[in-house]
Coordinates of C-alpha atoms and ligand atoms in Angstrom, one line a residue:
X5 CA 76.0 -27.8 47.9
X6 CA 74.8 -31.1 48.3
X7 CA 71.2 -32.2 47.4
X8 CA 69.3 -32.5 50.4
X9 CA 70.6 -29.1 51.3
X10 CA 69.7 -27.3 48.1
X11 CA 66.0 -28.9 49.0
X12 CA 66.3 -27.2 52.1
X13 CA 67.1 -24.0 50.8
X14 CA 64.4 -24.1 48.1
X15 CA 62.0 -24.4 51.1
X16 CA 63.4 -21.7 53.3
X17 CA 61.0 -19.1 51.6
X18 CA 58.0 -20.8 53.3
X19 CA 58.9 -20.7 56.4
X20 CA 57.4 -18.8 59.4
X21 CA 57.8 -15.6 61.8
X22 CA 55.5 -12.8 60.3
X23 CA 56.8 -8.9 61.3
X24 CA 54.0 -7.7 61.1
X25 CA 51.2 -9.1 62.5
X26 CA 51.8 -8.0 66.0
X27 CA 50.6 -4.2 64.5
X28 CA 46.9 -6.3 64.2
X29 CA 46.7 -8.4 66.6
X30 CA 47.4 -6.4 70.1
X31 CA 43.4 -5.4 69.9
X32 CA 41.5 -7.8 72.1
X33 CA 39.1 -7.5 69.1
X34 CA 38.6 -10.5 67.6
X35 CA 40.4 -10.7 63.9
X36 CA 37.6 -12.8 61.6
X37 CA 40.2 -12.4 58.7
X38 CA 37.6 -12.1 56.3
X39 CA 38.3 -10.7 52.9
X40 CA 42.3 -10.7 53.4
X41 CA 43.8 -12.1 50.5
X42 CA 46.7 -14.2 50.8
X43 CA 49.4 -14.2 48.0
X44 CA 53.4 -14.8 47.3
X45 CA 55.0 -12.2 46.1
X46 CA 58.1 -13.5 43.9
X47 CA 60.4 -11.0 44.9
X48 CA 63.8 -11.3 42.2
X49 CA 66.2 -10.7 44.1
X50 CA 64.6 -7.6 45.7
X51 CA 63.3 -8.8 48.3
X52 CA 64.1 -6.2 51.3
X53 CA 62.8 -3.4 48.7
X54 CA 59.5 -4.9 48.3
X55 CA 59.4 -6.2 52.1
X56 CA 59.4 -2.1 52.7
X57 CA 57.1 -1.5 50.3
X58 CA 54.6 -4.4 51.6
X59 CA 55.2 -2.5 55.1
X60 CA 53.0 0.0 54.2
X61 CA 49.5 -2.3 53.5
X62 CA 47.4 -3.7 56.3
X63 CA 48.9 -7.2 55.9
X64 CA 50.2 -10.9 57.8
X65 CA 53.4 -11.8 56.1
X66 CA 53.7 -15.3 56.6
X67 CA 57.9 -15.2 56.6
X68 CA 60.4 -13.9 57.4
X69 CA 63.3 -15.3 54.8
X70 CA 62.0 -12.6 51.6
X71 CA 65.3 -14.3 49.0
X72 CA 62.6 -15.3 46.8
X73 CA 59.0 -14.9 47.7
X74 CA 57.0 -13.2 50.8
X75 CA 54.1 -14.6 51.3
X76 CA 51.3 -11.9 52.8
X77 CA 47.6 -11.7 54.0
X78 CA 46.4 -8.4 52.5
X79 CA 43.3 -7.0 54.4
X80 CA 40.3 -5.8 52.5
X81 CA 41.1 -2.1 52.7
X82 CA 44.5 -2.4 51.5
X83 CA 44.3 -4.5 48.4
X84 CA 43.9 -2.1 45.6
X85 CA 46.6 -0.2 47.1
X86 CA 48.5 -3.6 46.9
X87 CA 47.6 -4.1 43.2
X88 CA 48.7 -1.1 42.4
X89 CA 51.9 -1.8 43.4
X90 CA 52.2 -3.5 40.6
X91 CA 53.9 -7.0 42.0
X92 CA 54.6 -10.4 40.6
X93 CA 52.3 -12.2 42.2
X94 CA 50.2 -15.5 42.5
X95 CA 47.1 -15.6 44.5
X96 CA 47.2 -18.0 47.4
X97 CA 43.9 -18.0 48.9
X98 CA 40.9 -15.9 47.8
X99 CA 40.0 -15.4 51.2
X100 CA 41.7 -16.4 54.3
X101 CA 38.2 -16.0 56.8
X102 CA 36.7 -18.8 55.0
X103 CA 39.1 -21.1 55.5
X104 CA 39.9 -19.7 59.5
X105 CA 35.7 -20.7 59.5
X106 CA 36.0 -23.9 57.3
X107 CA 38.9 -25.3 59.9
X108 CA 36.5 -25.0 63.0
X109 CA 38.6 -24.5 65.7
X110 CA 38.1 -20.4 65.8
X111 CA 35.4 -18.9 68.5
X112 CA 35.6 -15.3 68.6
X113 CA 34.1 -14.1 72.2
X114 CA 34.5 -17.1 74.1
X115 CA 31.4 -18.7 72.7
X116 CA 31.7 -22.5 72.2
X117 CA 31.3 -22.9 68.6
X118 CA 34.6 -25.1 67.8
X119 CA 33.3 -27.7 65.3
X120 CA 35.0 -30.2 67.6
X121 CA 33.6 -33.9 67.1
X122 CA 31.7 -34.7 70.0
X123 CA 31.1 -38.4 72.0
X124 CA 35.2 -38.3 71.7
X125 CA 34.8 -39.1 75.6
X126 CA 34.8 -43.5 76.5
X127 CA 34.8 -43.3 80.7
X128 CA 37.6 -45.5 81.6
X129 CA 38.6 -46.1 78.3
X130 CA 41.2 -44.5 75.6
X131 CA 39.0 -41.4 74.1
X132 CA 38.0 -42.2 70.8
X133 CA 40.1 -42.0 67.7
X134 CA 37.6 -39.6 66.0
X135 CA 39.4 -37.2 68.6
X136 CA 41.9 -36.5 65.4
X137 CA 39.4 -35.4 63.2
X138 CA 38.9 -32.2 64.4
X139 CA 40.8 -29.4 66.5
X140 CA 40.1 -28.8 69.9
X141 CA 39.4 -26.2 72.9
X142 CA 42.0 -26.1 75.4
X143 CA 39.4 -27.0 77.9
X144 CA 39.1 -30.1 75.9
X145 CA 42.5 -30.8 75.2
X146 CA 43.2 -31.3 79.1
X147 CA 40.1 -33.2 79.5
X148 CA 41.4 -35.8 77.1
X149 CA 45.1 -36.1 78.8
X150 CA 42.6 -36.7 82.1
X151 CA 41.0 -39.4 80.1
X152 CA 44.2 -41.1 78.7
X153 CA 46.2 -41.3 82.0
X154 CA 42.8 -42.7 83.7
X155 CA 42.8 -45.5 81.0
X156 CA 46.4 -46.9 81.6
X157 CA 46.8 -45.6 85.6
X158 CA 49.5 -48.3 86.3
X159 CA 51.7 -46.8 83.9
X160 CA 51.1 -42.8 83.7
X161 CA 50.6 -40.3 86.0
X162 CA 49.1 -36.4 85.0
X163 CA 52.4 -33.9 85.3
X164 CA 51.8 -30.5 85.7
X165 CA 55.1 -28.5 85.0
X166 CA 54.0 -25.0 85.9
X167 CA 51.2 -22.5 85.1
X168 CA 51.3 -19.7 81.7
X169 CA 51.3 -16.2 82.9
X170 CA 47.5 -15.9 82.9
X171 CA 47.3 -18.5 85.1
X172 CA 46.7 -21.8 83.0
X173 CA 48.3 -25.1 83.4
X174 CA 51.5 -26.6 81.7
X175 CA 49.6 -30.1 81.9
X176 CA 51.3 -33.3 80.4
X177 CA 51.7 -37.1 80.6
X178 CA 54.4 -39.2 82.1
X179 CA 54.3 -42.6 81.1
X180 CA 56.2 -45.3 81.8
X181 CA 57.0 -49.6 81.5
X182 CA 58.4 -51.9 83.1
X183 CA 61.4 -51.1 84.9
X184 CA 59.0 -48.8 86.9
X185 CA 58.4 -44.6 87.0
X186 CA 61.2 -42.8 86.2
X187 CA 63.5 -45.6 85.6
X188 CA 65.1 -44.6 82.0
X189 CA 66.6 -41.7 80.2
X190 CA 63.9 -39.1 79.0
X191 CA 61.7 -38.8 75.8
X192 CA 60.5 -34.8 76.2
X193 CA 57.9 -33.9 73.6
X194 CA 56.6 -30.3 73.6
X195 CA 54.0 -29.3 71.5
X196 CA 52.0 -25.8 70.6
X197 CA 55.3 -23.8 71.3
X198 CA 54.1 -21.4 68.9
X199 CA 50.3 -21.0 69.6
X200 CA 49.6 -20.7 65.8
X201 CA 50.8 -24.1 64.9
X202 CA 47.7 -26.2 65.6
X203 CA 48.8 -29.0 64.2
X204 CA 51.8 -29.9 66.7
X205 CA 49.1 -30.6 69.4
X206 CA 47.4 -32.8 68.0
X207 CA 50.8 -34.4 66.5
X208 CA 51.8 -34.7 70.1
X209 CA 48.2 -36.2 71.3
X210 CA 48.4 -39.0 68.4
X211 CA 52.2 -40.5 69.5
X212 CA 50.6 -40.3 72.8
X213 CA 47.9 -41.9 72.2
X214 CA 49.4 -44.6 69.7
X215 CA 51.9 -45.3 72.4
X216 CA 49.0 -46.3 75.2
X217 CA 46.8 -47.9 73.0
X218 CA 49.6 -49.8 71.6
X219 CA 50.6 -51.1 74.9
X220 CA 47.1 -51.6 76.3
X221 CA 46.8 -53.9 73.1
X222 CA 50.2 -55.8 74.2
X223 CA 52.0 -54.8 70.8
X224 CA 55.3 -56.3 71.4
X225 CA 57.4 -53.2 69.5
X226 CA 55.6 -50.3 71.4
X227 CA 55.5 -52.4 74.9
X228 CA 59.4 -52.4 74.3
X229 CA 59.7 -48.5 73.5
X230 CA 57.9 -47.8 76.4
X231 CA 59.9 -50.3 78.7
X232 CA 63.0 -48.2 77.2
X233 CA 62.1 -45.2 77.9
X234 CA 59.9 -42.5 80.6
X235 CA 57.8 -40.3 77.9
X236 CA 57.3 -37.1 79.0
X237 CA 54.6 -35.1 77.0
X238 CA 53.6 -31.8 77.4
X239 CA 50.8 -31.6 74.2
X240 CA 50.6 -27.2 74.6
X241 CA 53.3 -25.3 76.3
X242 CA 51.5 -22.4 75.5
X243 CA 48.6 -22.1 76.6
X244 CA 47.9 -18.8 76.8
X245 CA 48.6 -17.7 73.3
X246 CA 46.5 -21.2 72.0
X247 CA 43.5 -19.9 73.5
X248 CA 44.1 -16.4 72.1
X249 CA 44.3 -18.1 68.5
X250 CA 40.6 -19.5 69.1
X251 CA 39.2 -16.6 70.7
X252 CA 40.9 -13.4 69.1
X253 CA 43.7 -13.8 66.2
X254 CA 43.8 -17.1 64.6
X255 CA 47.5 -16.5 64.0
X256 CA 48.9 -15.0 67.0
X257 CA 52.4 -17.0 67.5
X258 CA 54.1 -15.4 71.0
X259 CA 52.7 -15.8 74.5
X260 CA 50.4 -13.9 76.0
X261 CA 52.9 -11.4 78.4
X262 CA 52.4 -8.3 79.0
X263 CA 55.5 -5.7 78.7
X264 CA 55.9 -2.5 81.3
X265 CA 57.7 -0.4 78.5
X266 CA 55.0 -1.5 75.7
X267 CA 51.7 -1.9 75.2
X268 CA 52.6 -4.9 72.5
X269 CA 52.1 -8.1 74.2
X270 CA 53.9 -11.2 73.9
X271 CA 57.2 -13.0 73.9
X272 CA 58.5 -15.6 71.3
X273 CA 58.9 -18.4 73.7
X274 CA 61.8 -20.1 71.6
X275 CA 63.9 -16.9 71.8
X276 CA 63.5 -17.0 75.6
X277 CA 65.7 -20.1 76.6
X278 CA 68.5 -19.2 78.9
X279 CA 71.1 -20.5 76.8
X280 CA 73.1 -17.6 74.4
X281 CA 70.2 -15.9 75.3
X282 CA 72.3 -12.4 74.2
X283 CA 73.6 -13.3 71.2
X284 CA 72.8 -10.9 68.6
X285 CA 70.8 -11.2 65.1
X286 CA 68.3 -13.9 65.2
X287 CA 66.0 -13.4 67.7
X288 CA 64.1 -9.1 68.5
X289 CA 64.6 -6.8 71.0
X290 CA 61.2 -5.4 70.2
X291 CA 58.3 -6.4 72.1
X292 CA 56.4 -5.4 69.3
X293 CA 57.8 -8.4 66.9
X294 CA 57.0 -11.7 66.6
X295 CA 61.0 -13.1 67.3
X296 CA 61.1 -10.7 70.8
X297 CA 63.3 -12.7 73.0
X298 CA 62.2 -11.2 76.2
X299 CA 63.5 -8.9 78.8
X300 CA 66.0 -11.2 80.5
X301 CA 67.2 -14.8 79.4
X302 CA 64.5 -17.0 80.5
X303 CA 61.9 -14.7 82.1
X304 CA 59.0 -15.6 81.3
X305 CA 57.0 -18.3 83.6
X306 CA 56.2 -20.6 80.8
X307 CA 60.0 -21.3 80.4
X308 CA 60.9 -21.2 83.8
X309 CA 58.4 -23.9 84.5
X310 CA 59.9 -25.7 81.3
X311 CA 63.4 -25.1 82.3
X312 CA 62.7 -26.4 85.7
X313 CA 61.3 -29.3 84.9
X314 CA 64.1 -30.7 82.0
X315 CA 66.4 -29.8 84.8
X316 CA 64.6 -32.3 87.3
X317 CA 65.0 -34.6 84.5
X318 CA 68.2 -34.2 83.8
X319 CA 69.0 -35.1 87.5
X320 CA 67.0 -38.4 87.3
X321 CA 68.0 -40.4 84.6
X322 CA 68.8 -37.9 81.9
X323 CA 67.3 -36.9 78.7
X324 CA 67.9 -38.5 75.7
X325 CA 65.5 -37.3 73.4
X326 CA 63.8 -33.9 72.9
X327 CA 61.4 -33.0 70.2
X328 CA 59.8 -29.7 69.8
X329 CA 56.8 -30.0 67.4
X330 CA 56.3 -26.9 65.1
X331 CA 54.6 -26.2 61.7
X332 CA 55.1 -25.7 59.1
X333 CA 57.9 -26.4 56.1
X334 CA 58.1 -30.2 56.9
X335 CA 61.9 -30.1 58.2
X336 CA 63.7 -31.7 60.6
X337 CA 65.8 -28.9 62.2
X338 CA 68.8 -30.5 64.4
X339 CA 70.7 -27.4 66.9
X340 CA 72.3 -25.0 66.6
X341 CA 70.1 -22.2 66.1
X342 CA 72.4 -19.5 67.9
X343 CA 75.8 -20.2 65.8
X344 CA 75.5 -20.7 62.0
X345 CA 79.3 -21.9 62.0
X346 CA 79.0 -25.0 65.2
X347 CA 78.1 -28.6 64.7
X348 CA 76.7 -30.4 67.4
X349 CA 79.5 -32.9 68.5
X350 CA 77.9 -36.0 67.4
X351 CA 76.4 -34.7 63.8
X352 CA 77.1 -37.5 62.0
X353 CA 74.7 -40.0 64.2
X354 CA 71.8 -37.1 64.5
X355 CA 71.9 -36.6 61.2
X356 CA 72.2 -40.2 60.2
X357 CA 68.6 -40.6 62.9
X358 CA 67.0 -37.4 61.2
X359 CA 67.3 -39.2 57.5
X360 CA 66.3 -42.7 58.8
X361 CA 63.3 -40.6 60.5
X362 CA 62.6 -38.6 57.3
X363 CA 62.7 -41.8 55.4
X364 CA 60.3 -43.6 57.2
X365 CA 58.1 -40.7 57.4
X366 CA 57.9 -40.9 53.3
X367 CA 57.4 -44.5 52.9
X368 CA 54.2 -44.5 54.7
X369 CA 51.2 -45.5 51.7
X370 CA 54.2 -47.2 49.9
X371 CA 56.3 -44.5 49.6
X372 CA 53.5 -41.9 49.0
X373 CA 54.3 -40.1 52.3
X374 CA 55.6 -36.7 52.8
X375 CA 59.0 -35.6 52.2
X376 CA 60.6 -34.5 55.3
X377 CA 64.1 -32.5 55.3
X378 CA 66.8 -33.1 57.4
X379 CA 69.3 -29.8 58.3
X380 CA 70.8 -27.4 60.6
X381 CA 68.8 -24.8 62.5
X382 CA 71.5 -22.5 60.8
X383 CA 72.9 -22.3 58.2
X384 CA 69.9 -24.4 56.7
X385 CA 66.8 -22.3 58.2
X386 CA 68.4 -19.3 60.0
X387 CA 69.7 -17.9 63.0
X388 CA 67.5 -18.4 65.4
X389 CA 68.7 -17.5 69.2
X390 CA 67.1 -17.9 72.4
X391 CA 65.5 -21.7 70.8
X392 CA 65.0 -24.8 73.2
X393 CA 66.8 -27.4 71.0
X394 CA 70.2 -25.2 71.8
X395 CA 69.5 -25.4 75.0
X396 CA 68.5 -28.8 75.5
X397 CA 71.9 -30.3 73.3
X398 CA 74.0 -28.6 75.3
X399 CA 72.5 -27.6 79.0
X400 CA 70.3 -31.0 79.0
X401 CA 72.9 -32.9 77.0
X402 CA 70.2 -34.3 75.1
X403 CA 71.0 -37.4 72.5
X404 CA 68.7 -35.7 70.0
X405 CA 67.9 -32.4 70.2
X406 CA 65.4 -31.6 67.5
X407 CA 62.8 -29.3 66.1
X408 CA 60.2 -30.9 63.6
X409 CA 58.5 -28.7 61.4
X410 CA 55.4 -30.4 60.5
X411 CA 53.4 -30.1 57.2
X412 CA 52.5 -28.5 54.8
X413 CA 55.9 -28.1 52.9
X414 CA 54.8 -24.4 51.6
X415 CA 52.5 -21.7 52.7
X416 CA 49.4 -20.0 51.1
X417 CA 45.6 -21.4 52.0
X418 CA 46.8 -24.6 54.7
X419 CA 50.1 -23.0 55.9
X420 CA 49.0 -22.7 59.9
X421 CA 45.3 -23.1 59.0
X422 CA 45.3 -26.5 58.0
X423 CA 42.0 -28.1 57.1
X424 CA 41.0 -30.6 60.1
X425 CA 40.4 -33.6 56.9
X426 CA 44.3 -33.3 56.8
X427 CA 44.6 -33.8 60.4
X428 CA 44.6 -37.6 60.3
X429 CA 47.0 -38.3 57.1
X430 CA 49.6 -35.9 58.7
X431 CA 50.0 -37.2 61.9
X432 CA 49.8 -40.8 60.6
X433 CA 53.5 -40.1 58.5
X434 CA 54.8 -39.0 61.9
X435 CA 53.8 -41.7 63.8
X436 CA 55.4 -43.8 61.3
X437 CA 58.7 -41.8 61.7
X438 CA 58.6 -42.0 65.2
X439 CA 57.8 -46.1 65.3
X440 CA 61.2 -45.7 63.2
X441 CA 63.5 -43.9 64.9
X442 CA 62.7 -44.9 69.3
X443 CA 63.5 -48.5 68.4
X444 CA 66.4 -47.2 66.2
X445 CA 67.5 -45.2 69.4
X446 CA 67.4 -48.1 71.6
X447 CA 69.3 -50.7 69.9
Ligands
0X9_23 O1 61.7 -19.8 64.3 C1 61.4 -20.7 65.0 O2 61.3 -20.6 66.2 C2 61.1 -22.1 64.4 N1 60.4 -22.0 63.2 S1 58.8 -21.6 63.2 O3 58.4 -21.3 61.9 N2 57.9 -22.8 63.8 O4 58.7 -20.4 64.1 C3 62.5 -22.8 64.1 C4 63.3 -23.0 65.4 C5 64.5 -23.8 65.2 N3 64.9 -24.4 66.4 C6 65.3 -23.8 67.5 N4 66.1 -22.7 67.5 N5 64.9 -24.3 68.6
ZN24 ZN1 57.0 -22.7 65.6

């Protein structure tokens, strides 16, 4: 096993889709999460036995791969029953509502009371930069692409790809440079897949926002990315399920769908894609889990307005990159999610771009930046079937076909719920990974 690949695997614990959350969250009550405890359970080699046993509690578990730890919000009620279990066990976070309340960005009921940082708004001009400092309604967030297109018009236009299944927009950016709109192959950025993972929005908003401002400013190196390429950004795919993380359950993942056979709501958009849709193991047949792939291969709205949309691409000029922004482990996850024994054809030069990317990422503050890992969907992460980057390398024929998982590297307190103060230094890295790898591309 080489290196890289053994710190890949040493991070696999961390990473995402909870089982059992979908139990808590189908109430349209809103979940406060006060007094739930979050701790990793080390799990020696037993992890399916305790998994069970955790089953039985009032809980969030935070992932899904138990080989050496689960990581689990244990509501109020519960936890004596959970110390009597007798576990091995560090405490994560004393309690998980205070730091849902010290992020800002939950309003249970639909009032207004995001701690979102106001006079962000400049008519006619970029919004301001204190925009990153804080999270954001979704009201907001398309108010903001409104203001960015209006303050470089000869070079963007507003897309709007389709509409979530309650009925809101699938709003994004086009922008383009010289050669005129639509004239080169596709960047696609998708952000917000999973409505949990705040921080890919605003990850999405900052390389957008980098990109205009650098070219209003006539920077020489971003004028000649965006001459290079048509960027096509689409900041929250998921609209529905973002809103229900503000208003109702601050870690809801799936959309927002409604089943006729169940009264658990939601599909996993990234087990959706029509691509090896059937395959078996990595992705749920369960409406009630947070991996259900759906009743057909690409039925719900959101990816049918997604899928039609990469497809118009496709028959323009192509697409040659496609990012899909996720948190949190700090990977970079290259296809294929659906078979753990396939290599994408050219492997060697996206893996070559995902450690040049990864690199770039950590030498931001002289070297002080994160550390990003480069690896397969599976065998690295795990199966994972239904996802958009398989379906984008080989339906779109995309370049790059990548998922980033953004930070933090490991769970506990700031695993989805990261503090807005961190907002800033984490999308900084990426930028800098990004500034790496589009002029890297286009050489
Ligand atoms: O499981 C997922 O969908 C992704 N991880 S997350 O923790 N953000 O949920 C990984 C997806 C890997 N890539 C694709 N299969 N597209
Ligand atoms: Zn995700």
């Amino acid at each position: 096993m080489n290196c890289e690949k053994m710190k890949l695997l040493a991070l696999l614990p961390y990473l995402a889709p909870l089982a059992s959350a979908a139990v808590i969250s189908n109430a349209n009550q809103p979940i406060t999460y006060d007094g739930y405890k979050v701790f990793r359970v080390l799990t020696h080699g037993q992890g399916e036995e305790i998994e069970r046993q955790l089953q039985s509690l009032k809980a969030v578990q935070y992932n899904l791969n138990t080989q050496t730890n689960i990581e689990i919000a244990v509501a109020p009620e519960d936890l004596k029953k959970f110390e009597q279990m007798e576990l091995d066990f560090q405490l994560l976070d004393e309690d998980l509502g205070v730091s849902i309340r010290a992020e800002g960005g939950f309003y249970p009921g639909g009032e207004m009371r995001i701690a979102s940082t106001p006079n962000w708004r400049r008519p006619g001009a970029l919004p301001d930069k204190n925009w990153f400092q804080s999270y954001h309604s979704f009201d907001d967030h398309l108010k903001w692409l409104d203001d960015v297109q209006a303050a470089f018009s000869s070079n963007s236009e507003l897309i709007n790809v389709g509409k979530s299944s309650e009925g809101r927009p699938l709003k994004g950016i086009h922008l383009w440079g010289q050669g005129g709109k639509g004239s080169k192959p596709a960047v696609l950025w998708h952000g917000t897949v999973h409505a949990r993972e705040w921080i890919s929005t605003m990850t999405v908003e900052y390389l957008t926002w980098n990109l205009v401002n650098g070219h209003l400013n006539k920077d020489k190196t971003i004028t000649d990315i965006i001459d290079k390429n048509d960027f096509y950004i689409i900041p929250v795919v998921n609209p529905d399920g973002f809103v229900y993380t503000q208003t109702t359950n601050r870690l809801w993942r799936k959309n927002r769908l409604k089943h006729p056979s169940s009264s658990c709501v939601g599909t996993d958009m990234n087990r959706n894609w029509p691509y090896q849709w059937n395959v078996t193991g990595g992705s749920s047949t369960s409406p009630c889990d947070e991996t259900f792939r759906g009743l057909e291969p690409g039925n719900t709205v959101e990816i049918q307005a997604l899928v039609a949309h990469s497809r118009e691409l496709v028959a323009g000029k192509g697409i040659k990159k496609y990012i899909d922004w996720h948190s949190f482990s700090q990977l970079i996850l290259l296809p294929y999610g659906y078979d753990c024994k396939k290599r994408v054809e050219n492997y060697e030069r996206q893996i070559a771009l995902a450690q040049g990317t990864a690199k770039a990422i950590k030498a931001t503050a002289r070297g002080l930046g994160s550390t990003f890992t480069p690896g397969e969907t599976c065998p690295d992460l795990y199966k994972a079937v239904g996802g958009s980057t398989d379906y984008m390398q080989d339906m779109s024929k995309a370049e790059i076909s990548w998922c980033i998982e953004l930070h933090p590297s490991g769970g506990g307190a700031s695993g989805f719920v990261l503090p807005p103060s961190k907002i800033m230094s984490s999308v900084t890295e990426i930028w800098n990974g990004m500034m790496w790898l589009l002029p890297n591309m286009n050489k």
